[in-house]
Amino acid sequence: MARYYENTSTFNFSWDQVACGYWKRYPNPQSTHVLSEDTWSRQVKDGCLHTKRLLTKTNRVPKWGERFFNAQSVKIIEESIVDPEKKILVTYTRNLGYTKVMSVVERVEYKAAGPGQTIARRSAWIDSQVFGFSRAIRAFGVERFRKNCTQMVNGFNHVLHSMFPRQVPSQHTMTPMTHTLKEMREAAAAATDRAKANVLSSVNRT
Amino acid sequence: MNSIGEECTELKKKYDDCFNTWFSERFLKGDHDDSMCAGIFKVYQECVKNAMKQQNIDFKEVDKDILGTENEFKAPPDGTS
Protein backbone atom coordinates (compact mmCIF):
# COMPACT_ATOMS: atom_id res chain seq x y z
CA MET A 1 0.00 0.00 0.00
CA ALA A 2 1.29 3.42 -0.94
CA ARG A 3 1.69 6.00 1.78
CA TYR A 4 -0.57 8.98 1.23
CA TYR A 5 0.29 12.52 2.17
CA GLU A 6 -1.53 15.79 1.61
CA ASN A 7 -1.31 19.44 2.46
CA THR A 8 -2.75 22.76 1.43
CA SER A 9 -1.03 26.07 0.90
CA THR A 10 -2.26 29.52 -0.01
CA PHE A 11 -0.55 31.86 -2.42
CA ASN A 12 -1.32 35.55 -2.09
CA PHE A 13 -1.58 35.99 -5.83
CA SER A 14 -4.49 35.77 -8.21
CA TRP A 15 -5.06 32.51 -10.03
CA ASP A 16 -4.02 34.10 -13.35
CA GLN A 17 -0.73 35.17 -11.79
CA VAL A 18 -0.13 31.73 -10.31
CA ALA A 19 -0.93 30.07 -13.65
CA CYS A 20 1.51 32.36 -15.49
CA GLY A 21 4.13 31.91 -12.81
CA TYR A 22 3.80 28.14 -12.88
CA TRP A 23 5.70 27.91 -16.18
CA LYS A 24 8.46 30.13 -14.86
CA ARG A 25 8.94 28.38 -11.52
CA TYR A 26 12.45 27.25 -12.37
CA PRO A 27 15.07 28.31 -11.72
CA ASN A 28 14.57 29.75 -8.26
CA PRO A 29 16.90 29.82 -5.26
CA GLN A 30 15.14 26.74 -3.79
CA SER A 31 15.24 24.67 -6.96
CA THR A 32 18.94 23.85 -7.20
CA HIS A 33 18.01 20.16 -7.51
CA VAL A 34 16.20 20.78 -10.80
CA LEU A 35 18.63 20.21 -13.65
CA SER A 36 16.49 20.48 -16.76
CA GLU A 37 12.95 21.13 -17.90
CA ASP A 38 11.48 20.48 -21.35
CA THR A 39 8.07 20.59 -22.95
CA TRP A 40 7.26 17.24 -24.52
CA SER A 41 3.77 17.94 -25.80
CA ARG A 42 1.21 20.67 -25.61
CA GLN A 43 -2.26 21.18 -27.06
CA VAL A 44 -5.53 22.94 -26.47
CA LYS A 45 -8.42 20.47 -26.06
CA ASP A 46 -11.97 21.61 -25.28
CA GLY A 47 -10.72 25.00 -24.16
CA CYS A 48 -8.18 23.50 -21.75
CA LEU A 49 -4.42 23.52 -22.18
CA HIS A 50 -2.84 20.08 -21.86
CA THR A 51 0.90 19.98 -21.33
CA LYS A 52 3.41 17.26 -20.68
CA ARG A 53 6.89 18.20 -19.54
CA LEU A 54 10.00 16.21 -18.75
CA LEU A 55 12.13 17.31 -15.82
CA THR A 56 15.39 15.96 -14.51
CA LYS A 57 16.36 16.40 -10.90
CA THR A 58 19.32 15.37 -8.79
CA ASN A 59 18.61 12.27 -6.79
CA ARG A 60 19.16 12.96 -3.10
CA VAL A 61 19.22 9.73 -1.11
CA PRO A 62 20.76 8.86 2.22
CA LYS A 63 23.80 6.60 2.35
CA TRP A 64 21.74 3.47 3.12
CA GLY A 65 19.60 4.07 0.05
CA GLU A 66 22.44 4.14 -2.43
CA ARG A 67 22.42 0.37 -2.87
CA PHE A 68 18.90 0.59 -4.33
CA PHE A 69 19.00 3.93 -5.95
CA ASN A 70 22.40 4.93 -7.21
CA ALA A 71 21.34 7.05 -10.19
CA GLN A 72 22.73 10.57 -10.12
CA SER A 73 19.54 12.04 -11.48
CA VAL A 74 15.90 11.07 -11.87
CA LYS A 75 13.51 11.89 -14.66
CA ILE A 76 10.08 13.17 -13.90
CA ILE A 77 7.01 13.46 -16.10
CA GLU A 78 4.69 16.33 -15.33
CA GLU A 79 1.24 16.41 -16.90
CA SER A 80 -0.94 19.44 -16.44
CA ILE A 81 -4.32 20.79 -17.45
CA VAL A 82 -5.19 24.47 -17.31
CA ASP A 83 -8.88 25.30 -17.34
CA PRO A 84 -9.05 29.07 -17.85
CA GLU A 85 -12.84 29.20 -17.46
CA LYS A 86 -13.10 27.44 -14.12
CA LYS A 87 -9.70 28.82 -13.12
CA ILE A 88 -8.20 25.50 -12.16
CA LEU A 89 -4.69 24.27 -12.84
CA VAL A 90 -4.03 20.61 -12.09
CA THR A 91 -0.57 19.11 -12.22
CA TYR A 92 0.28 15.43 -11.95
CA THR A 93 3.87 14.26 -11.69
CA ARG A 94 5.47 10.84 -11.53
CA ASN A 95 9.00 9.54 -11.74
CA LEU A 96 10.15 7.73 -14.83
CA GLY A 97 12.05 4.53 -14.12
CA TYR A 98 13.01 3.15 -10.70
CA THR A 99 9.31 2.97 -9.87
CA LYS A 100 9.75 -0.42 -8.14
CA VAL A 101 12.36 1.09 -5.84
CA MET A 102 10.33 4.17 -5.10
CA SER A 103 7.45 5.72 -6.94
CA VAL A 104 6.33 9.22 -6.09
CA VAL A 105 3.11 10.50 -7.60
CA GLU A 106 2.06 14.04 -6.83
CA ARG A 107 -1.13 15.82 -7.77
CA VAL A 108 -1.59 19.52 -7.15
CA GLU A 109 -4.72 21.50 -7.77
CA TYR A 110 -4.42 25.29 -7.91
CA LYS A 111 -7.79 26.96 -7.53
CA ALA A 112 -8.85 30.58 -7.33
CA ALA A 113 -9.93 31.46 -3.79
CA GLY A 114 -11.20 34.99 -3.72
CA PRO A 115 -9.47 38.04 -5.17
CA GLY A 116 -5.69 37.83 -5.09
CA GLN A 117 -5.62 34.39 -3.52
CA THR A 118 -4.98 30.92 -4.85
CA ILE A 119 -5.17 27.67 -2.94
CA ALA A 120 -2.95 24.75 -3.80
CA ARG A 121 -4.10 21.36 -2.61
CA ARG A 122 -1.28 18.85 -2.83
CA SER A 123 -1.68 15.06 -2.65
CA ALA A 124 1.15 12.58 -2.84
CA TRP A 125 1.37 8.81 -3.02
CA ILE A 126 4.69 7.23 -2.19
CA ASP A 127 5.34 3.56 -2.74
CA SER A 128 8.16 1.05 -2.80
CA GLN A 129 8.34 -2.61 -3.66
CA VAL A 130 11.82 -3.45 -2.46
CA PHE A 131 11.47 -6.64 -0.45
CA GLY A 132 12.29 -6.04 3.21
CA PHE A 133 12.95 -2.36 2.74
CA SER A 134 9.71 -0.99 1.35
CA ARG A 135 8.56 0.39 4.69
CA ALA A 136 11.81 2.22 5.32
CA ILE A 137 11.90 3.56 1.79
CA ARG A 138 8.28 4.76 1.95
CA ALA A 139 8.94 6.47 5.27
CA PHE A 140 12.02 8.12 3.83
CA GLY A 141 10.04 9.19 0.76
CA VAL A 142 7.26 10.75 2.80
CA GLU A 143 9.75 12.60 4.99
CA ARG A 144 11.68 13.91 1.99
CA PHE A 145 8.45 14.95 0.33
CA ARG A 146 7.25 16.75 3.43
CA LYS A 147 10.47 18.74 3.60
CA ASN A 148 10.40 19.52 -0.10
CA CYS A 149 6.87 20.94 0.15
CA THR A 150 8.03 24.00 2.06
CA GLN A 151 10.84 24.50 -0.41
CA MET A 152 8.48 24.20 -3.36
CA VAL A 153 6.11 26.78 -1.91
CA ASN A 154 8.94 29.16 -0.97
CA GLY A 155 10.55 28.82 -4.38
CA PHE A 156 7.29 29.41 -6.19
CA ASN A 157 6.52 32.42 -4.00
CA HIS A 158 9.93 33.84 -4.76
CA VAL A 159 9.22 33.66 -8.49
CA LEU A 160 5.73 35.13 -8.09
CA HIS A 161 7.05 38.03 -6.03
CA SER A 162 9.63 38.86 -8.65
CA MET A 163 7.10 38.59 -11.48
CA PHE A 164 4.40 40.58 -9.71
CA PRO A 165 5.95 43.05 -7.28
CA ARG A 166 3.52 44.32 -4.66
CA GLN A 167 3.82 48.08 -5.09
CA VAL A 168 1.57 50.00 -7.52
CA PRO A 169 -0.40 47.45 -9.47
CA SER A 170 -0.86 50.10 -12.17
CA GLN A 171 -0.82 49.28 -15.84
CA HIS A 172 1.93 51.79 -16.56
CA THR A 173 4.64 49.98 -14.64
CA MET A 174 5.28 47.29 -17.21
CA THR A 175 8.71 48.46 -18.35
CA PRO A 176 10.41 48.70 -14.96
CA MET A 177 8.69 45.48 -13.92
CA THR A 178 10.10 43.43 -16.76
CA HIS A 179 13.46 44.97 -16.10
CA THR A 180 13.45 43.94 -12.46
CA LEU A 181 12.14 40.51 -13.36
CA LYS A 182 14.98 40.00 -15.82
CA GLU A 183 17.54 40.99 -13.22
CA MET A 184 16.04 38.71 -10.61
CA ARG A 185 15.83 35.78 -12.96
CA GLU A 186 19.44 36.24 -13.92
CA ALA A 187 20.42 36.37 -10.28
CA ALA A 188 18.39 33.22 -9.64
CA ALA A 189 20.00 31.49 -12.62
CA ALA A 190 23.44 32.43 -11.35
CA ALA A 191 22.55 31.06 -7.91
CA THR A 192 21.38 27.81 -9.53
CA ASP A 193 24.62 27.46 -11.44
CA ARG A 194 26.66 28.03 -8.31
CA ALA A 195 24.62 25.49 -6.38
CA LYS A 196 24.88 22.99 -9.21
CA ALA A 197 28.62 23.36 -9.17
CA ASN A 198 28.52 22.69 -5.41
CA VAL A 199 26.38 19.59 -5.87
CA LEU A 200 28.62 18.29 -8.62
CA SER A 201 31.78 18.83 -6.64
CA SER A 202 30.31 17.09 -3.60
CA VAL A 203 29.13 14.19 -5.76
CA ASN A 204 32.56 13.88 -7.33
CA ARG A 205 34.22 13.84 -3.95
CA THR A 206 32.33 10.78 -2.71
CA MET B 1 16.31 26.73 -17.11
CA ASN B 2 18.31 24.25 -19.15
CA SER B 3 17.04 21.71 -21.61
CA ILE B 4 17.91 18.04 -21.19
CA GLY B 5 20.08 18.45 -24.29
CA GLU B 6 22.62 21.22 -23.94
CA GLU B 7 22.29 21.95 -27.66
CA CYS B 8 18.52 22.56 -27.22
CA THR B 9 18.70 25.15 -24.45
CA GLU B 10 18.72 28.15 -26.81
CA LEU B 11 15.70 26.80 -28.70
CA LYS B 12 13.95 26.04 -25.45
CA LYS B 13 14.41 29.61 -24.25
CA LYS B 14 13.00 31.00 -27.48
CA TYR B 15 10.05 28.65 -27.31
CA ASP B 16 9.40 29.34 -23.61
CA ASP B 17 9.42 33.10 -24.24
CA CYS B 18 6.92 32.66 -27.06
CA PHE B 19 4.73 30.33 -24.98
CA ASN B 20 4.71 32.57 -21.90
CA THR B 21 3.58 35.54 -23.98
CA TRP B 22 0.92 33.45 -25.70
CA PHE B 23 -0.28 31.99 -22.40
CA SER B 24 -0.66 35.26 -20.51
CA GLU B 25 -1.76 37.52 -23.34
CA ARG B 26 -3.88 35.19 -25.44
CA PHE B 27 -4.82 31.89 -23.85
CA LEU B 28 -5.88 33.30 -20.47
CA LYS B 29 -7.81 36.01 -22.30
CA GLY B 30 -9.90 33.51 -24.21
CA ASP B 31 -7.96 33.19 -27.48
CA HIS B 32 -7.30 29.47 -27.85
CA ASP B 33 -5.57 29.51 -31.23
CA ASP B 34 -2.17 28.00 -30.46
CA SER B 35 -0.51 28.47 -33.85
CA MET B 36 1.57 31.41 -32.61
CA CYS B 37 4.47 29.29 -31.30
CA ALA B 38 3.94 26.20 -33.45
CA GLY B 39 6.95 26.84 -35.70
CA ILE B 40 9.53 27.24 -32.95
CA PHE B 41 7.96 24.41 -30.97
CA LYS B 42 8.51 21.97 -33.82
CA VAL B 43 12.20 22.80 -34.14
CA TYR B 44 12.70 22.66 -30.38
CA GLN B 45 10.84 19.32 -30.15
CA GLU B 46 13.08 17.67 -32.73
CA CYS B 47 16.12 18.75 -30.77
CA VAL B 48 14.70 17.42 -27.48
CA LYS B 49 13.65 14.11 -29.01
CA ASN B 50 17.15 13.53 -30.31
CA ALA B 51 18.65 14.39 -26.96
CA MET B 52 16.23 11.99 -25.23
CA LYS B 53 17.06 9.22 -27.66
CA GLN B 54 20.72 9.63 -26.83
CA GLN B 55 19.88 9.25 -23.15
CA ASN B 56 17.83 6.12 -23.79
CA ILE B 57 14.64 7.56 -22.41
CA ASP B 58 11.65 5.30 -22.88
CA PHE B 59 9.32 7.28 -25.16
CA LYS B 60 6.43 4.92 -24.49
CA GLU B 61 6.57 5.65 -20.77
CA VAL B 62 6.71 9.37 -21.46
CA ASP B 63 3.76 9.23 -23.86
CA LYS B 64 1.52 7.46 -21.37
CA ASP B 65 -1.26 9.80 -20.22
CA ILE B 66 -2.41 9.45 -16.63
CA LEU B 67 -3.96 12.78 -15.65
CA GLY B 68 -7.62 12.82 -16.60
CA THR B 69 -7.75 9.04 -17.15
CA GLU B 70 -9.00 6.27 -14.88
CA ASN B 71 -5.39 5.47 -13.96
CA GLU B 72 -5.11 8.71 -12.06
CA PHE B 73 -4.70 8.18 -8.30
CA LYS B 74 -7.58 9.43 -6.18
CA ALA B 75 -7.25 10.89 -2.74
CA PRO B 76 -8.64 8.59 -0.06
CA PRO B 77 -11.81 9.79 1.65
CA ASP B 78 -11.12 12.10 4.59
CA GLY B 79 -9.82 10.46 7.70
CA THR B 80 -8.28 7.34 6.19
CA SER B 81 -4.82 8.66 5.35
Coordinates of N, CA and C in Angstrom, one line a residue, chain A residues 4 6 15-16 19-20 23-24 26-27 34-44 47-49 52 54 56 75 77 79-82 84 90-92 94 96 105 107 121 123 125 192-193 196, chain B residues 1-5 8 12 15-17 19-20 22-24 27-28 30 32-34 41 44-45 48-49 52 55 57-59 61-68 71-76 78 81:
Chain A
Y4 N 0.1 7.8 1.8 CA -0.6 9.0 1.2 C -0.3 10.2 2.1
E6 N -0.9 14.6 2.3 CA -1.5 15.8 1.6 C -1.3 17.0 2.4
W15 N -5.2 33.8 -9.3 CA -5.1 32.5 -10.0 C -4.3 32.7 -11.4
D16 N -4.7 33.8 -12.1 CA -4.0 34.1 -13.3 C -2.5 34.3 -13.1
A19 N -1.0 30.9 -12.4 CA -0.9 30.1 -13.7 C 0.2 30.5 -14.6
C20 N 0.4 31.9 -14.7 CA 1.5 32.4 -15.5 C 2.8 32.0 -14.8
W23 N 4.8 28.3 -15.1 CA 5.7 27.9 -16.2 C 7.1 28.5 -16.0
K24 N 7.2 29.5 -15.1 CA 8.5 30.1 -14.9 C 9.0 29.8 -13.5
Y26 N 11.0 27.6 -12.4 CA 12.5 27.3 -12.4 C 13.2 28.1 -13.3
P27 N 14.4 28.6 -13.0 CA 15.1 28.3 -11.7 C 14.6 29.3 -10.6
V34 N 16.8 21.0 -9.5 CA 16.2 20.8 -10.8 C 17.3 21.1 -11.9
L35 N 17.5 20.1 -12.7 CA 18.6 20.2 -13.7 C 18.1 20.6 -15.0
S36 N 17.0 20.1 -15.4 CA 16.5 20.5 -16.8 C 15.0 20.4 -16.8
E37 N 14.4 21.0 -17.8 CA 12.9 21.1 -17.9 C 12.6 21.3 -19.4
D38 N 11.8 20.4 -19.9 CA 11.5 20.5 -21.3 C 10.0 20.2 -21.6
T39 N 9.5 20.9 -22.6 CA 8.1 20.6 -22.9 C 8.1 19.5 -24.0
W40 N 7.3 18.4 -23.6 CA 7.3 17.2 -24.5 C 6.1 17.3 -25.5
S41 N 4.9 17.8 -24.9 CA 3.8 17.9 -25.8 C 2.9 19.0 -25.2
R42 N 2.1 19.6 -26.1 CA 1.2 20.7 -25.6 C 0.1 20.9 -26.6
Q43 N -1.1 20.9 -26.1 CA -2.3 21.2 -27.1 C -3.5 21.7 -26.3
V44 N -4.3 22.4 -27.0 CA -5.5 22.9 -26.5 C -6.6 22.0 -26.9
G47 N -10.9 23.8 -24.9 CA -10.7 25.0 -24.2 C -9.7 24.9 -23.0
C48 N -9.2 23.7 -22.8 CA -8.2 23.5 -21.7 C -6.8 23.2 -22.4
L49 N -5.8 23.7 -21.7 CA -4.4 23.5 -22.2 C -3.8 22.3 -21.5
K52 N 2.6 18.3 -21.3 CA 3.4 17.3 -20.7 C 4.9 17.7 -20.7
L54 N 9.0 17.1 -19.3 CA 10.0 16.2 -18.7 C 11.0 17.0 -17.9
T56 N 14.4 16.8 -15.2 CA 15.4 16.0 -14.5 C 15.8 16.7 -13.2
K75 N 14.3 11.2 -13.7 CA 13.5 11.9 -14.7 C 12.1 11.9 -14.2
I77 N 8.0 13.0 -15.1 CA 7.0 13.5 -16.1 C 6.0 14.3 -15.4
E79 N 2.4 16.1 -16.0 CA 1.2 16.4 -16.9 C 0.5 17.5 -16.2
S80 N -0.1 18.4 -17.0 CA -0.9 19.4 -16.4 C -2.1 19.8 -17.3
I81 N -3.2 20.3 -16.7 CA -4.3 20.8 -17.4 C -4.7 22.1 -16.9
V82 N -4.8 23.1 -17.7 CA -5.2 24.5 -17.3 C -6.6 24.7 -17.8
P84 N -9.0 27.6 -18.1 CA -9.0 29.1 -17.8 C -10.4 29.6 -17.5
V90 N -4.4 21.9 -12.8 CA -4.0 20.6 -12.1 C -2.7 20.1 -12.6
T91 N -1.8 19.7 -11.8 CA -0.6 19.1 -12.2 C -0.5 17.7 -11.6
Y92 N 0.2 16.8 -12.4 CA 0.3 15.4 -12.0 C 1.7 15.0 -12.3
R94 N 5.0 12.2 -11.9 CA 5.5 10.8 -11.5 C 6.9 10.6 -12.0
L96 N 10.0 8.6 -13.7 CA 10.2 7.7 -14.8 C 11.3 6.8 -14.5
V105 N 4.1 9.9 -6.7 CA 3.1 10.5 -7.6 C 2.6 11.7 -6.8
R107 N -0.1 15.1 -7.1 CA -1.1 15.8 -7.8 C -1.4 17.1 -7.0
R121 N -3.9 22.6 -3.4 CA -4.1 21.4 -2.6 C -3.2 20.3 -3.2
S123 N -1.6 16.4 -3.1 CA -1.7 15.1 -2.6 C -0.5 14.3 -3.2
W125 N 1.4 10.2 -3.3 CA 1.4 8.8 -3.0 C 2.8 8.3 -3.2
T192 N 21.6 29.2 -9.2 CA 21.4 27.8 -9.5 C 22.7 27.2 -10.0
D193 N 23.4 28.0 -10.9 CA 24.6 27.5 -11.4 C 25.6 27.2 -10.3
K196 N 24.7 24.2 -8.4 CA 24.9 23.0 -9.2 C 26.3 22.6 -9.1
Chain B
M1 N 16.2 28.2 -17.4 CA 16.3 26.7 -17.1 C 16.9 26.0 -18.3
N2 N 17.7 25.0 -18.1 CA 18.3 24.3 -19.2 C 17.4 23.2 -19.7
S3 N 17.7 22.8 -21.0 CA 17.0 21.7 -21.6 C 17.8 20.5 -21.3
I4 N 17.2 19.3 -21.5 CA 17.9 18.0 -21.2 C 19.1 17.9 -22.2
G5 N 19.0 18.5 -23.3 CA 20.1 18.4 -24.3 C 20.7 19.8 -24.3
C8 N 19.9 22.1 -27.0 CA 18.5 22.6 -27.2 C 18.2 23.8 -26.3
K12 N 14.9 26.1 -26.5 CA 13.9 26.0 -25.4 C 13.6 27.4 -24.9
Y15 N 11.4 29.2 -27.4 CA 10.1 28.6 -27.3 C 9.3 29.1 -26.0
D16 N 10.0 29.0 -24.9 CA 9.4 29.3 -23.6 C 8.9 30.8 -23.6
D17 N 9.8 31.7 -24.2 CA 9.4 33.1 -24.2 C 8.1 33.3 -25.0
F19 N 5.9 31.0 -25.7 CA 4.7 30.3 -25.0 C 4.2 31.2 -23.9
N20 N 5.1 31.8 -23.1 CA 4.7 32.6 -21.9 C 3.9 33.8 -22.3
W22 N 2.2 34.0 -25.2 CA 0.9 33.5 -25.7 C 0.0 33.1 -24.5
F23 N 0.5 32.5 -23.5 CA -0.3 32.0 -22.4 C -0.9 33.2 -21.7
S24 N -0.1 34.2 -21.3 CA -0.7 35.3 -20.5 C -1.5 36.2 -21.3
F27 N -4.1 33.0 -24.4 CA -4.8 31.9 -23.8 C -5.7 32.3 -22.7
L28 N -5.1 32.9 -21.7 CA -5.9 33.3 -20.5 C -6.9 34.3 -20.8
G30 N -8.8 34.1 -23.4 CA -9.9 33.5 -24.2 C -9.6 33.2 -25.7
H32 N -7.9 30.8 -28.0 CA -7.3 29.5 -27.9 C -6.6 29.0 -29.1
D33 N -6.3 29.9 -30.0 CA -5.6 29.5 -31.2 C -4.1 29.4 -30.9
D34 N -3.5 28.2 -30.9 CA -2.2 28.0 -30.5 C -1.1 27.9 -31.6
F41 N 8.2 25.6 -31.8 CA 8.0 24.4 -31.0 C 8.4 23.2 -31.7
Y44 N 12.2 23.0 -31.7 CA 12.7 22.7 -30.4 C 12.4 21.2 -30.0
Q45 N 11.2 20.7 -30.4 CA 10.8 19.3 -30.2 C 11.8 18.3 -30.8
V48 N 14.9 18.1 -28.8 CA 14.7 17.4 -27.5 C 14.6 15.9 -27.7
K49 N 13.8 15.5 -28.8 CA 13.6 14.1 -29.0 C 15.0 13.4 -29.3
M52 N 16.8 13.0 -26.1 CA 16.2 12.0 -25.2 C 16.6 10.6 -25.7
Q55 N 19.8 9.6 -24.6 CA 19.9 9.3 -23.1 C 19.0 8.0 -22.9
I57 N 15.9 7.4 -23.1 CA 14.6 7.6 -22.4 C 13.5 6.8 -23.1
D58 N 12.7 6.1 -22.3 CA 11.6 5.3 -22.9 C 10.5 6.2 -23.3
F59 N 10.4 6.4 -24.6 CA 9.3 7.3 -25.2 C 7.9 6.8 -24.8
E61 N 6.9 5.3 -22.1 CA 6.6 5.7 -20.8 C 6.2 7.1 -20.7
V62 N 6.9 7.9 -21.5 CA 6.7 9.4 -21.5 C 5.3 9.7 -22.1
D63 N 5.0 9.0 -23.1 CA 3.8 9.2 -23.9 C 2.5 8.9 -23.1
K64 N 2.7 7.9 -22.1 CA 1.5 7.5 -21.4 C 0.8 8.6 -20.7
D65 N -0.5 8.8 -20.9 CA -1.3 9.8 -20.2 C -1.9 9.2 -19.0
I66 N -1.8 9.9 -17.9 CA -2.4 9.5 -16.6 C -3.5 10.5 -16.2
L67 N -3.1 11.7 -16.1 CA -4.0 12.8 -15.6 C -5.2 12.8 -16.5
G68 N -6.4 12.8 -15.9 CA -7.6 12.8 -16.6 C -8.1 11.5 -17.1
N71 N -6.6 5.9 -14.7 CA -5.4 5.5 -14.0 C -4.9 6.5 -13.0
E72 N -5.5 7.7 -13.0 CA -5.1 8.7 -12.1 C -5.4 8.3 -10.6
F73 N -4.5 8.5 -9.7 CA -4.7 8.2 -8.3 C -5.7 9.1 -7.7
K74 N -6.6 8.6 -6.8 CA -7.6 9.4 -6.2 C -7.3 9.5 -4.7
A75 N -7.5 10.7 -4.2 CA -7.2 10.9 -2.7 C -8.2 10.0 -2.0
P76 N -7.7 9.4 -0.9 CA -8.6 8.6 -0.1 C -9.7 9.5 0.6
D78 N -11.7 11.5 3.4 CA -11.1 12.1 4.6 C -11.1 11.1 5.8
S81 N -6.2 8.6 5.8 CA -4.8 8.7 5.4 C -3.9 8.3 6.5

